[in-house]
Amino acid sequence: MAKQNVAEQFVDILARAGVKRMYGVVGDSLNPVVDAIRRNSAIDWIHVRHEETAAFAAGAEAQITGSLAACAGSCGPGNLHLINGLYDAHRSMAPVLALASHIPSSEIGLGYFQETHPELLFQECSHYNEMISNPEQMPRLLQTAIQHAIGRGGVSVVSMPGDVASKPAPEKSIEHALVTTRPTVRPGDDEIDKLCRMVDEAKRVTLFCGSGTAGAHAEVMEFAEKIKSPVGHALRGKEWIQYDNPYDVGMSGLLGYGAAYEATNECDLLVLLGTDFPYNAFLPGDVKIVQVDVRPEHLGRRSKLDLAVWGDVRETLRCLTPRVKPKSDRKFLDRMLKKHANALEGVVKAYTRKVEKHVPIHPEYVASVLDEMADDDAVFTVDTGMNNVWAARYLTPNGKRRVIGSFSHGSMANALPQAIGAQFTDLNRQVVAMSGDGGFSMLMGDFLTLVQHDLPVKVVLFNNSSLGMVELEMLVAGLPSYGTTNKNPDFAAIARAAGAYGVRVEKPKQLQSALKDAFKYKGPALVDVVTDPNALSIPPKISADMVTGFALSASKIVLDGGVGRMLQMARSNLRNVPRP
């Protein structure tokens, strides 16, 4: 048997860790690793057109599967292109191993062609970032990187010169059993006892949930029922907690709706479950707050806490719920449910009049139709900006659908590359990229990746020829919009020229048939929907200093108008309110 080189050993270890594919663009310093992948049947090389796409795709795959995913870039500019997608994966706690190949080891530090210092550049977007400068560091260094990514949830970066990758792997190297799953973290009994006392002493408790409630839906519902608590959520908590939830009071934050703000500010005790919600202007300043989080560094960094609980949400509630005293008083819960329904009744009227005749098309109408026509287990990837609004308000979670976006990092152009990673996990599952024209055109080259790999991703393009969220920020700040207009081509024609299905929709009556045909098409498809650039509804009580980027200083709701099927859910939940 021929002796392995370092690149072959590197690929074998990734395969043992469960990596199915590596996304990237080939290049000279990366060639030994790509060649090792070519000869290894356990891993596929996924050629993309831009390394940023590779990192976004790997991050999305990791979020869908919960397992390690991988991407790579060649030396210098190649691996630099990874950085934005890696930031997103890291902030989303997606376990990703990134290979940053490097210039020849003998030239490091001498200003060689394409020289950078990846061990410095990737420091802020990784848990582990080290260079293999000697074959003897293998396989321990790579194994350590893998366990950082999986164990801590986030990115590990391994840089490696191409000449080192080609050298013989060390003989009698020590390969230990890899950790490929994360444990649950249970709080100590003292913390559980303190939390139990606080819940028992409070008359009005509100639960506010984030992505850390993934896998804990049943436990949250049981706890809310026992203490008669309203349940609100952040954007990243929507897919995990809103469905089958008779205590739902909506979402808080800049894109918020319903009674979530009132519920979090009018309670005696606010319990933050698995959320690193960044907008502290929405959090109360005169209410007792408890935070439960599996990441101890998240505890207390947004608001002053009366109790910090380090633990997994599911395990914490499994310990807590049997100990708390049941509450019988539903007055606070019922009042919040009524407020929530009334709030949704008010905003929905703005986009229910003549929507099927309005030209340009209301984006709310597009999102509503898309929600109704998409599969029950569809994966939606959502561009940052106004598409976040439409996804938050119109996509209906059900426990099977997934919604992936750049919800923590807030990068443009994420939807298309994330759809690539999501689709590779299951070629038979419907994947829909909700793209904005600004985000789509930024990484439009990787639409060709869909065609090259025959990925059946459906791109629904909300084409308002503008950077809509930026316009909103300018308007709220009292500034005239400037530099936000896009002069766009016929994107559907571009899709057809690339060999995909493409259709342009300019009238509402064309929308349903266009989506139906796109969904039926077996390969990649793009539906270019011309939407209303003025679909920004701003309440009259906004002052010029309220919004800087996504940070609110004094307002509870900035965007208003339209909530889709959430109104039906709220009306249904009102049936649980006892009648006098």
Coordinates of C-alpha atoms in Angstrom, one line a residue:
M1 CA 0.0 0.0 0.0
A2 CA 1.4 3.4 -1.0
K3 CA 2.3 5.7 1.8
Q4 CA -0.2 8.6 2.3
N5 CA 0.7 12.2 1.9
V6 CA -0.6 14.9 4.2
A7 CA -3.4 15.9 1.8
E8 CA -4.7 12.4 1.7
Q9 CA -4.6 12.0 5.4
F10 CA -6.3 15.4 5.8
V11 CA -9.2 14.2 3.5
D12 CA -9.5 10.8 5.2
I13 CA -9.9 12.5 8.6
L14 CA -12.6 14.8 7.3
A15 CA -14.5 11.8 5.9
R16 CA -14.2 10.1 9.3
A17 CA -15.7 13.2 10.9
G18 CA -18.8 12.9 8.6
V19 CA -17.9 15.5 6.0
K20 CA -19.7 14.6 2.7
R21 CA -18.4 17.4 0.5
M22 CA -16.0 20.3 0.4
Y23 CA -17.0 23.6 -1.4
G24 CA -14.4 25.8 -3.0
V25 CA -12.5 27.0 -6.1
V26 CA -9.4 25.0 -7.1
G27 CA -6.0 26.7 -7.2
D28 CA -2.3 25.8 -7.2
S29 CA -1.7 25.6 -3.4
L30 CA -5.0 23.7 -3.0
N31 CA -4.4 21.2 -5.8
P32 CA -2.9 18.4 -3.6
V33 CA -6.0 18.4 -1.4
V34 CA -8.4 18.6 -4.4
D35 CA -6.6 15.7 -6.0
A36 CA -6.9 13.7 -2.8
I37 CA -10.6 14.4 -2.8
R38 CA -10.8 13.2 -6.4
R39 CA -9.4 9.9 -5.3
N40 CA -11.6 9.5 -2.2
S41 CA -15.1 8.2 -2.8
A42 CA -16.4 9.4 0.6
I43 CA -16.1 13.2 -0.2
D44 CA -17.2 15.2 -3.2
W45 CA -15.5 18.4 -4.4
I46 CA -18.2 21.0 -5.1
H47 CA -16.9 23.6 -7.5
V48 CA -18.5 27.1 -7.0
R49 CA -17.7 30.3 -8.8
H50 CA -16.8 32.4 -5.7
E51 CA -15.3 31.2 -2.4
E52 CA -17.7 33.4 -0.4
T53 CA -20.4 31.1 -1.8
A54 CA -18.4 28.1 -0.7
A55 CA -18.4 29.3 2.9
F56 CA -22.1 30.3 2.9
A57 CA -23.0 26.9 1.4
A58 CA -21.0 25.0 4.0
G59 CA -22.6 27.1 6.8
A60 CA -26.1 26.3 5.5
E61 CA -25.3 22.6 5.1
A62 CA -24.1 22.5 8.7
Q63 CA -27.3 24.3 9.9
I64 CA -29.5 21.9 8.1
T65 CA -27.7 18.7 9.1
G66 CA -26.2 19.7 12.5
S67 CA -23.0 18.0 11.3
L68 CA -19.6 19.3 10.3
A69 CA -19.3 20.8 6.8
A70 CA -16.2 22.0 5.0
C71 CA -15.0 24.6 2.5
A72 CA -11.6 25.6 1.1
G73 CA -9.8 28.4 -0.7
S74 CA -6.4 28.6 -2.4
C75 CA -3.6 30.9 -1.1
G76 CA -4.1 34.6 -0.6
P77 CA -7.1 36.0 -2.4
G78 CA -8.7 32.6 -2.7
N79 CA -9.0 32.0 1.0
L80 CA -9.7 35.7 1.7
H81 CA -12.9 35.3 -0.3
L82 CA -14.1 32.8 2.4
I83 CA -14.1 35.3 5.2
N84 CA -17.6 36.8 4.9
G85 CA -19.3 33.5 4.7
L86 CA -17.2 32.2 7.6
Y87 CA -18.2 35.1 9.7
D88 CA -21.9 34.2 9.0
A89 CA -21.4 30.5 9.8
H90 CA -19.5 31.4 13.0
R91 CA -22.1 33.8 14.3
S92 CA -24.8 31.2 13.4
M93 CA -23.0 28.5 15.5
A94 CA -22.7 26.3 12.4
P95 CA -19.8 23.8 12.6
V96 CA -17.6 24.4 9.6
L97 CA -14.0 23.4 8.9
A98 CA -12.3 25.8 6.5
L99 CA -9.0 25.0 4.7
A100 CA -7.0 28.1 3.9
S101 CA -4.2 26.8 1.7
H102 CA -1.0 28.8 1.8
I103 CA 2.0 29.8 -0.2
P104 CA 5.1 27.6 -0.2
S105 CA 6.4 27.3 3.3
S106 CA 9.9 28.4 2.4
E107 CA 8.5 31.7 1.2
I108 CA 6.4 32.7 4.2
G109 CA 7.4 36.1 5.6
L110 CA 9.2 37.2 2.4
G111 CA 6.5 39.1 0.6
Y112 CA 5.9 36.3 -1.9
F113 CA 3.2 36.4 -4.6
Q114 CA -0.3 36.2 -3.0
E115 CA 1.2 36.1 0.5
T116 CA -1.2 36.8 3.4
H117 CA -1.3 35.7 7.0
P118 CA -4.4 33.5 7.4
E119 CA -3.6 32.7 11.0
L120 CA -4.2 36.4 11.7
L121 CA -7.0 37.2 9.2
F122 CA -9.4 34.5 10.4
Q123 CA -8.9 35.0 14.1
E124 CA -12.1 36.8 14.8
C125 CA -14.4 34.5 12.9
S126 CA -13.2 31.2 14.3
H127 CA -12.9 29.2 17.5
Y128 CA -9.6 27.7 16.3
N129 CA -7.2 29.0 13.7
E130 CA -3.8 27.4 13.2
M131 CA -1.3 26.5 10.5
I132 CA 0.1 23.1 9.6
S133 CA 3.7 24.0 8.9
N134 CA 5.1 20.5 9.5
P135 CA 3.7 17.1 8.6
E136 CA 4.3 15.9 12.2
Q137 CA 1.5 18.2 13.4
M138 CA -0.9 15.8 11.6
P139 CA -3.4 14.4 12.4
R140 CA -3.6 16.0 15.8
L141 CA -4.0 19.5 14.6
L142 CA -6.8 18.7 12.3
Q143 CA -8.6 16.6 14.9
T144 CA -8.3 19.4 17.3
A145 CA -9.8 21.8 14.8
I146 CA -12.7 19.5 14.1
Q147 CA -13.5 19.1 17.8
H148 CA -13.4 22.9 18.3
A149 CA -15.9 23.4 15.4
I150 CA -18.3 20.7 16.6
G151 CA -17.9 21.1 20.3
R152 CA -18.2 24.9 20.5
G153 CA -20.4 25.4 17.5
G154 CA -18.7 27.5 14.9
V155 CA -15.8 27.8 12.6
S156 CA -12.3 26.2 12.7
V157 CA -9.7 27.4 10.2
V158 CA -6.7 25.3 9.2
S159 CA -4.1 26.9 6.9
M160 CA -1.6 24.7 5.1
P161 CA 1.1 25.4 2.5
G162 CA 0.7 23.5 -0.7
D163 CA 4.1 21.9 -0.4
V164 CA 3.4 20.6 3.1
A165 CA 0.2 19.0 1.8
S166 CA 2.3 17.1 -0.8
K167 CA 4.7 15.7 1.8
P168 CA 4.5 12.2 3.2
A169 CA 2.2 11.9 6.2
P170 CA 4.1 10.9 9.5
E171 CA 4.4 7.3 10.2
K172 CA 2.8 5.9 13.4
S173 CA 0.7 9.0 13.7
I174 CA -1.8 9.0 16.6
E175 CA -5.4 9.2 15.5
H176 CA -7.9 9.3 18.3
A177 CA -11.7 8.8 18.3
L178 CA -13.3 12.0 17.0
V179 CA -16.1 13.8 18.8
T180 CA -18.8 14.4 16.3
T181 CA -21.8 15.3 18.4
R182 CA -22.4 17.9 21.1
P183 CA -23.5 17.0 24.7
T184 CA -26.4 18.7 26.5
V185 CA -25.6 21.0 29.4
R186 CA -27.7 20.8 32.5
P187 CA -27.6 23.7 35.0
G188 CA -26.7 23.0 38.6
D189 CA -29.4 22.4 41.2
D190 CA -28.8 25.7 42.9
E191 CA -29.6 27.6 39.6
I192 CA -32.7 25.5 39.1
D193 CA -33.9 26.2 42.6
K194 CA -33.3 29.9 42.3
L195 CA -35.1 30.0 38.9
C196 CA -38.0 28.0 40.4
R197 CA -38.4 30.5 43.2
M198 CA -38.4 33.4 40.9
V199 CA -41.1 31.8 38.6
D200 CA -43.3 30.9 41.6
E201 CA -43.0 34.4 43.1
A202 CA -43.9 36.2 39.8
K203 CA -47.6 36.8 38.9
R204 CA -46.9 37.5 35.2
V205 CA -44.2 35.6 33.4
T206 CA -43.3 36.0 29.7
L207 CA -41.0 33.6 27.7
F208 CA -39.0 35.1 24.9
C209 CA -37.4 32.4 22.7
G210 CA -34.5 32.3 20.2
S211 CA -32.8 29.7 18.1
G212 CA -31.6 27.9 21.3
T213 CA -35.1 26.5 21.6
A214 CA -34.4 24.2 18.7
G215 CA -35.5 20.7 19.7
A216 CA -37.3 22.1 22.8
H217 CA -40.7 23.0 21.4
A218 CA -42.6 20.4 23.6
E219 CA -40.7 21.5 26.7
V220 CA -41.4 25.2 26.1
M221 CA -45.1 24.6 25.5
E222 CA -45.4 22.4 28.6
F223 CA -43.7 25.1 30.7
A224 CA -45.9 27.9 29.2
E225 CA -49.1 26.0 29.9
K226 CA -48.1 25.3 33.5
I227 CA -47.3 29.0 34.3
K228 CA -49.8 30.6 31.9
S229 CA -47.1 32.5 30.1
P230 CA -47.2 34.3 26.7
V231 CA -44.5 33.2 24.4
G232 CA -42.7 35.6 22.1
H233 CA -39.8 35.0 19.8
A234 CA -36.8 36.6 18.0
L235 CA -36.4 36.1 14.3
R236 CA -34.1 33.1 14.6
G237 CA -36.5 31.5 17.1
K238 CA -39.5 31.7 14.7
E239 CA -39.0 28.3 13.0
W240 CA -38.6 26.5 16.3
I241 CA -41.3 28.0 18.5
Q242 CA -44.1 29.6 16.6
Y243 CA -45.9 26.6 15.2
D244 CA -48.5 24.7 17.3
N245 CA -48.2 27.4 19.9
P246 CA -51.4 28.5 21.7
Y247 CA -49.4 31.1 23.7
D248 CA -47.9 32.9 20.7
V249 CA -47.7 36.7 20.9
G250 CA -45.5 37.3 17.9
M251 CA -42.0 38.6 17.3
S252 CA -40.0 41.5 18.9
G253 CA -37.3 43.5 17.3
L254 CA -37.0 45.9 14.4
L255 CA -39.1 43.5 12.2
G256 CA -41.5 42.7 15.1
Y257 CA -45.2 42.4 15.0
G258 CA -48.1 41.5 17.4
A259 CA -47.9 41.8 21.2
A260 CA -44.4 40.5 21.8
Y261 CA -43.1 43.9 22.9
E262 CA -46.0 44.5 25.3
A263 CA -45.6 41.0 26.8
T264 CA -41.9 41.4 27.4
N265 CA -42.3 44.8 29.0
E266 CA -45.5 44.4 31.0
C267 CA -44.6 41.2 32.9
D268 CA -43.0 40.7 36.3
L269 CA -40.5 38.2 35.1
L270 CA -39.0 37.9 31.6
V271 CA -37.3 34.5 30.8
L272 CA -35.0 34.6 27.8
L273 CA -34.6 31.1 26.4
G274 CA -31.8 30.5 24.0
T275 CA -31.6 33.9 22.5
D276 CA -28.8 36.4 22.1
F277 CA -31.3 39.0 21.0
P278 CA -29.2 42.1 20.1
Y279 CA -31.7 45.0 20.3
N280 CA -31.6 45.9 24.0
A281 CA -33.9 48.9 23.4
F282 CA -36.7 46.4 23.1
L283 CA -35.9 44.7 26.4
P284 CA -37.4 46.1 29.6
G285 CA -35.4 48.1 32.1
D286 CA -37.6 47.7 35.1
V287 CA -38.5 44.0 34.9
K288 CA -36.7 41.0 36.5
I289 CA -34.9 39.1 33.8
V290 CA -33.6 35.5 33.7
Q291 CA -31.5 34.2 30.8
V292 CA -30.9 30.6 29.9
D293 CA -28.2 29.9 27.3
V294 CA -25.8 27.1 26.5
R295 CA -23.2 29.7 25.6
P296 CA -22.1 31.3 28.9
E297 CA -20.5 34.2 27.0
H298 CA -24.0 35.2 25.9
L299 CA -25.3 35.6 29.4
G300 CA -26.0 39.2 30.4
R301 CA -24.3 40.9 27.5
R302 CA -27.6 42.5 26.3
S303 CA -29.3 43.4 29.6
K304 CA -28.9 43.3 33.3
L305 CA -29.8 39.9 34.6
D306 CA -31.3 38.9 37.9
L307 CA -30.3 35.3 37.3
A308 CA -28.0 33.8 34.7
V309 CA -28.5 30.1 33.9
W310 CA -25.9 28.2 32.0
G311 CA -27.6 25.3 30.3
D312 CA -29.4 23.8 27.3
V313 CA -32.9 25.1 27.1
R314 CA -34.5 21.6 26.8
E315 CA -32.6 20.1 29.7
T316 CA -33.2 23.2 31.8
L317 CA -36.9 23.1 31.3
R318 CA -37.0 19.4 31.9
C319 CA -35.5 20.0 35.3
L320 CA -37.5 23.2 36.0
T321 CA -41.1 22.4 34.9
P322 CA -41.8 19.6 37.4
R323 CA -40.6 21.8 40.3
V324 CA -42.6 25.0 39.6
K325 CA -46.0 25.5 41.1
P326 CA -48.8 25.6 38.5
K327 CA -50.5 29.0 38.0
S328 CA -54.2 29.2 37.5
D329 CA -54.5 32.9 36.7
R330 CA -54.7 33.5 32.9
K331 CA -55.5 37.2 33.0
F332 CA -52.1 38.3 31.8
L333 CA -51.8 35.6 29.1
D334 CA -55.3 36.2 27.8
R335 CA -54.8 40.0 27.7
M336 CA -51.7 39.5 25.6
L337 CA -53.4 37.0 23.3
K338 CA -56.1 39.6 22.7
K339 CA -53.6 42.4 22.1
H340 CA -51.7 40.2 19.7
A341 CA -54.8 39.4 17.6
N342 CA -56.0 43.0 17.7
A343 CA -52.5 44.2 16.5
L344 CA -52.5 41.8 13.6
E345 CA -56.1 42.7 12.7
G346 CA -55.0 46.3 12.3
V347 CA -51.8 45.8 10.3
V348 CA -53.2 43.2 7.9
K349 CA -55.7 45.7 6.4
A350 CA -52.9 47.6 4.7
Y351 CA -52.3 44.9 2.2
T352 CA -55.6 43.1 1.7
R353 CA -57.2 45.7 -0.6
K354 CA -56.9 45.0 -4.4
V355 CA -53.5 43.2 -4.0
E356 CA -54.4 41.0 -6.9
K357 CA -54.6 44.1 -9.1
H358 CA -51.9 46.2 -7.7
V359 CA -49.0 46.9 -10.1
P360 CA -46.1 46.9 -9.3
I361 CA -46.8 43.8 -7.3
H362 CA -46.9 44.0 -3.5
P363 CA -44.0 42.0 -2.2
E364 CA -46.3 41.0 0.7
Y365 CA -48.6 39.3 -1.8
V366 CA -45.6 37.4 -3.3
A367 CA -44.5 36.1 0.0
S368 CA -48.1 35.1 1.0
V369 CA -48.6 33.1 -2.2
L370 CA -45.1 31.6 -1.9
D371 CA -45.9 30.5 1.6
E372 CA -49.1 28.8 0.5
M373 CA -47.6 27.1 -2.5
A374 CA -44.3 25.8 -1.1
D375 CA -43.9 22.3 0.3
D376 CA -44.6 21.6 3.9
D377 CA -41.0 20.6 4.4
A378 CA -39.4 23.3 2.2
V379 CA -36.2 25.0 3.1
F380 CA -36.2 28.7 2.6
T381 CA -33.0 30.7 2.4
V382 CA -33.7 34.4 2.9
D383 CA -31.7 37.4 1.7
T384 CA -30.9 40.2 4.3
G385 CA -33.0 43.3 4.0
M386 CA -36.6 43.6 3.2
N387 CA -36.8 39.9 2.4
N388 CA -36.2 39.3 6.1
V389 CA -39.4 41.3 6.7
W390 CA -41.5 39.2 4.3
A391 CA -40.1 35.9 5.6
A392 CA -40.7 37.0 9.2
R393 CA -44.3 37.9 8.5
Y394 CA -45.4 35.5 5.9
L395 CA -43.6 32.2 6.1
T396 CA -45.6 29.8 8.2
P397 CA -43.5 27.4 10.3
N398 CA -44.8 23.9 11.0
G399 CA -41.9 22.0 12.6
K400 CA -40.7 20.6 9.2
R401 CA -39.8 23.7 7.3
R402 CA -36.5 25.4 7.7
V403 CA -35.7 29.1 7.3
I404 CA -32.0 30.0 6.9
G405 CA -30.6 33.5 6.6
S406 CA -27.8 35.8 7.7
F407 CA -29.9 36.7 10.7
S408 CA -26.9 37.4 13.0
H409 CA -24.2 38.6 10.6
G410 CA -26.6 40.5 8.4
S411 CA -24.7 40.0 5.1
M412 CA -26.1 40.7 1.7
A413 CA -26.1 38.0 -1.0
N414 CA -26.6 35.0 1.4
A415 CA -29.7 33.4 0.0
L416 CA -28.4 31.9 -3.2
P417 CA -25.2 30.4 -1.8
Q418 CA -27.0 29.1 1.3
A419 CA -29.6 27.4 -1.0
I420 CA -26.7 25.6 -2.7
G421 CA -25.6 24.1 0.6
A422 CA -29.1 23.3 1.6
Q423 CA -30.0 21.6 -1.6
F424 CA -26.9 19.3 -1.6
T425 CA -28.1 17.8 1.7
D426 CA -31.2 16.4 -0.1
L427 CA -31.7 16.7 -3.8
N428 CA -35.4 15.7 -3.4
R429 CA -36.3 18.4 -0.9
Q430 CA -37.7 21.7 -2.1
V431 CA -35.3 24.6 -1.5
V432 CA -36.4 28.1 -2.2
A433 CA -34.1 31.1 -2.2
M434 CA -36.0 34.3 -1.4
S435 CA -33.5 36.7 -3.0
G436 CA -33.5 40.5 -3.4
D437 CA -32.2 42.0 -6.6
G438 CA -29.4 43.6 -4.7
G439 CA -28.3 40.4 -3.0
F440 CA -28.8 38.2 -6.0
S441 CA -26.8 40.4 -8.4
M442 CA -23.9 40.5 -5.9
L443 CA -23.2 36.8 -6.2
M444 CA -25.1 36.1 -9.4
G445 CA -22.2 34.2 -10.9
D446 CA -23.1 31.3 -8.6
F447 CA -26.4 30.8 -10.3
L448 CA -24.2 29.0 -12.8
T449 CA -23.3 26.6 -9.9
L450 CA -26.9 25.6 -9.8
V451 CA -26.8 24.8 -13.5
Q452 CA -23.4 23.1 -13.4
H453 CA -24.5 20.7 -10.7
D454 CA -28.2 20.5 -11.8
L455 CA -29.4 21.6 -8.4
P456 CA -33.2 22.1 -8.4
V457 CA -33.1 25.3 -6.3
K458 CA -36.0 27.7 -7.0
V459 CA -34.9 31.4 -6.8
V460 CA -37.8 33.7 -6.2
L461 CA -36.4 37.1 -6.9
F462 CA -38.1 40.1 -5.2
N463 CA -37.0 42.7 -7.8
N464 CA -37.8 46.2 -6.7
S465 CA -34.7 47.7 -8.4
S466 CA -33.5 49.1 -5.1
L467 CA -31.8 48.4 -1.8
G468 CA -35.1 48.6 0.1
M469 CA -33.9 48.3 3.7
V470 CA -31.2 50.9 3.1
E471 CA -33.8 53.2 1.8
L472 CA -35.9 52.6 4.9
E473 CA -32.9 53.4 7.1
M474 CA -32.3 56.6 5.3
L475 CA -35.9 57.7 5.4
V476 CA -36.2 57.0 9.1
A477 CA -33.0 59.0 9.7
G478 CA -34.5 61.9 7.8
L479 CA -32.2 61.5 4.9
P480 CA -33.1 61.4 1.2
S481 CA -32.5 58.0 -0.4
Y482 CA -29.3 58.1 -2.4
G483 CA -27.2 55.4 -4.2
T484 CA -29.9 52.8 -3.5
T485 CA -31.3 52.4 -7.1
N486 CA -30.4 49.4 -9.2
K487 CA -30.6 49.4 -13.0
N488 CA -31.5 45.8 -13.5
P489 CA -31.6 43.5 -16.5
D490 CA -34.3 40.9 -17.2
F491 CA -33.0 38.3 -14.7
A492 CA -35.3 35.7 -16.2
A493 CA -33.7 36.1 -19.6
I494 CA -30.3 35.6 -17.9
A495 CA -31.5 32.5 -16.2
R496 CA -32.7 31.0 -19.6
A497 CA -29.4 32.0 -21.2
A498 CA -27.6 30.1 -18.5
G499 CA -29.6 26.9 -19.2
A500 CA -32.1 27.2 -16.4
Y501 CA -35.9 27.9 -16.3
G502 CA -36.6 31.6 -16.1
V503 CA -39.9 33.6 -16.1
R504 CA -40.6 37.2 -15.4
V505 CA -43.7 38.2 -13.5
E506 CA -45.0 41.8 -13.8
K507 CA -48.7 41.3 -13.0
P508 CA -50.2 39.7 -9.9
K509 CA -52.4 37.3 -12.0
Q510 CA -49.3 35.8 -13.5
L511 CA -47.7 34.9 -10.1
Q512 CA -49.4 31.6 -9.1
S513 CA -48.9 29.9 -12.5
A514 CA -45.3 31.1 -12.7
L515 CA -44.5 29.6 -9.3
K516 CA -46.3 26.4 -10.1
D517 CA -44.4 25.9 -13.3
A518 CA -41.1 26.8 -11.6
F519 CA -41.8 24.3 -8.8
K520 CA -42.6 21.6 -11.3
Y521 CA -39.4 22.1 -13.2
K522 CA -36.9 19.4 -12.4
G523 CA -33.8 21.7 -12.5
P524 CA -32.8 25.2 -11.3
A525 CA -35.4 27.9 -11.9
L526 CA -35.7 31.6 -11.4
V527 CA -38.9 33.6 -11.0
D528 CA -38.2 37.3 -11.5
V529 CA -41.0 39.2 -9.8
V530 CA -41.2 42.9 -10.3
T531 CA -42.3 44.3 -6.9
D532 CA -43.3 47.7 -5.6
P533 CA -40.2 49.7 -4.4
N534 CA -42.5 51.8 -2.2
A535 CA -43.6 48.9 -0.1
L536 CA -42.2 50.4 3.1
S537 CA -44.8 51.3 5.7
I538 CA -43.6 53.5 8.5
P539 CA -45.8 54.5 11.4
P540 CA -46.2 58.3 11.9
K541 CA -44.6 58.4 15.4
I542 CA -41.0 57.7 14.2
S543 CA -38.5 60.3 14.9
A544 CA -35.3 60.9 12.9
D545 CA -33.0 59.5 15.6
M546 CA -34.8 56.2 16.1
V547 CA -32.9 53.9 13.7
T548 CA -29.2 53.6 13.0
G549 CA -28.7 50.5 10.9
F550 CA -30.7 47.9 12.8
A551 CA -30.4 49.5 16.2
L552 CA -33.5 51.0 17.8
S553 CA -33.3 53.6 20.4
A554 CA -36.9 54.5 21.3
S555 CA -39.5 52.6 19.2
K556 CA -41.2 49.3 19.6
I557 CA -42.3 48.7 16.0
V558 CA -40.8 50.3 12.9
L559 CA -42.3 48.3 10.1
D560 CA -46.0 47.8 9.8
G561 CA -48.3 46.1 7.3
G562 CA -49.2 42.5 6.6
V563 CA -48.8 39.3 8.6
G564 CA -50.1 36.5 6.4
R565 CA -51.5 33.4 8.0
M566 CA -50.2 34.5 11.4
L567 CA -53.5 36.4 11.8
Q568 CA -55.4 33.1 11.4
M569 CA -53.1 31.5 14.1
A570 CA -53.8 34.4 16.4
R571 CA -57.6 34.1 15.9
S572 CA -57.3 30.4 16.5
N573 CA -55.4 31.0 19.8
L574 CA -58.2 33.3 21.0
R575 CA -60.4 30.2 21.3
N576 CA -58.3 29.3 24.3
V577 CA -59.3 32.5 26.1
P578 CA -62.2 31.7 28.5
R579 CA -65.4 33.6 27.8
P580 CA -67.0 35.5 30.7

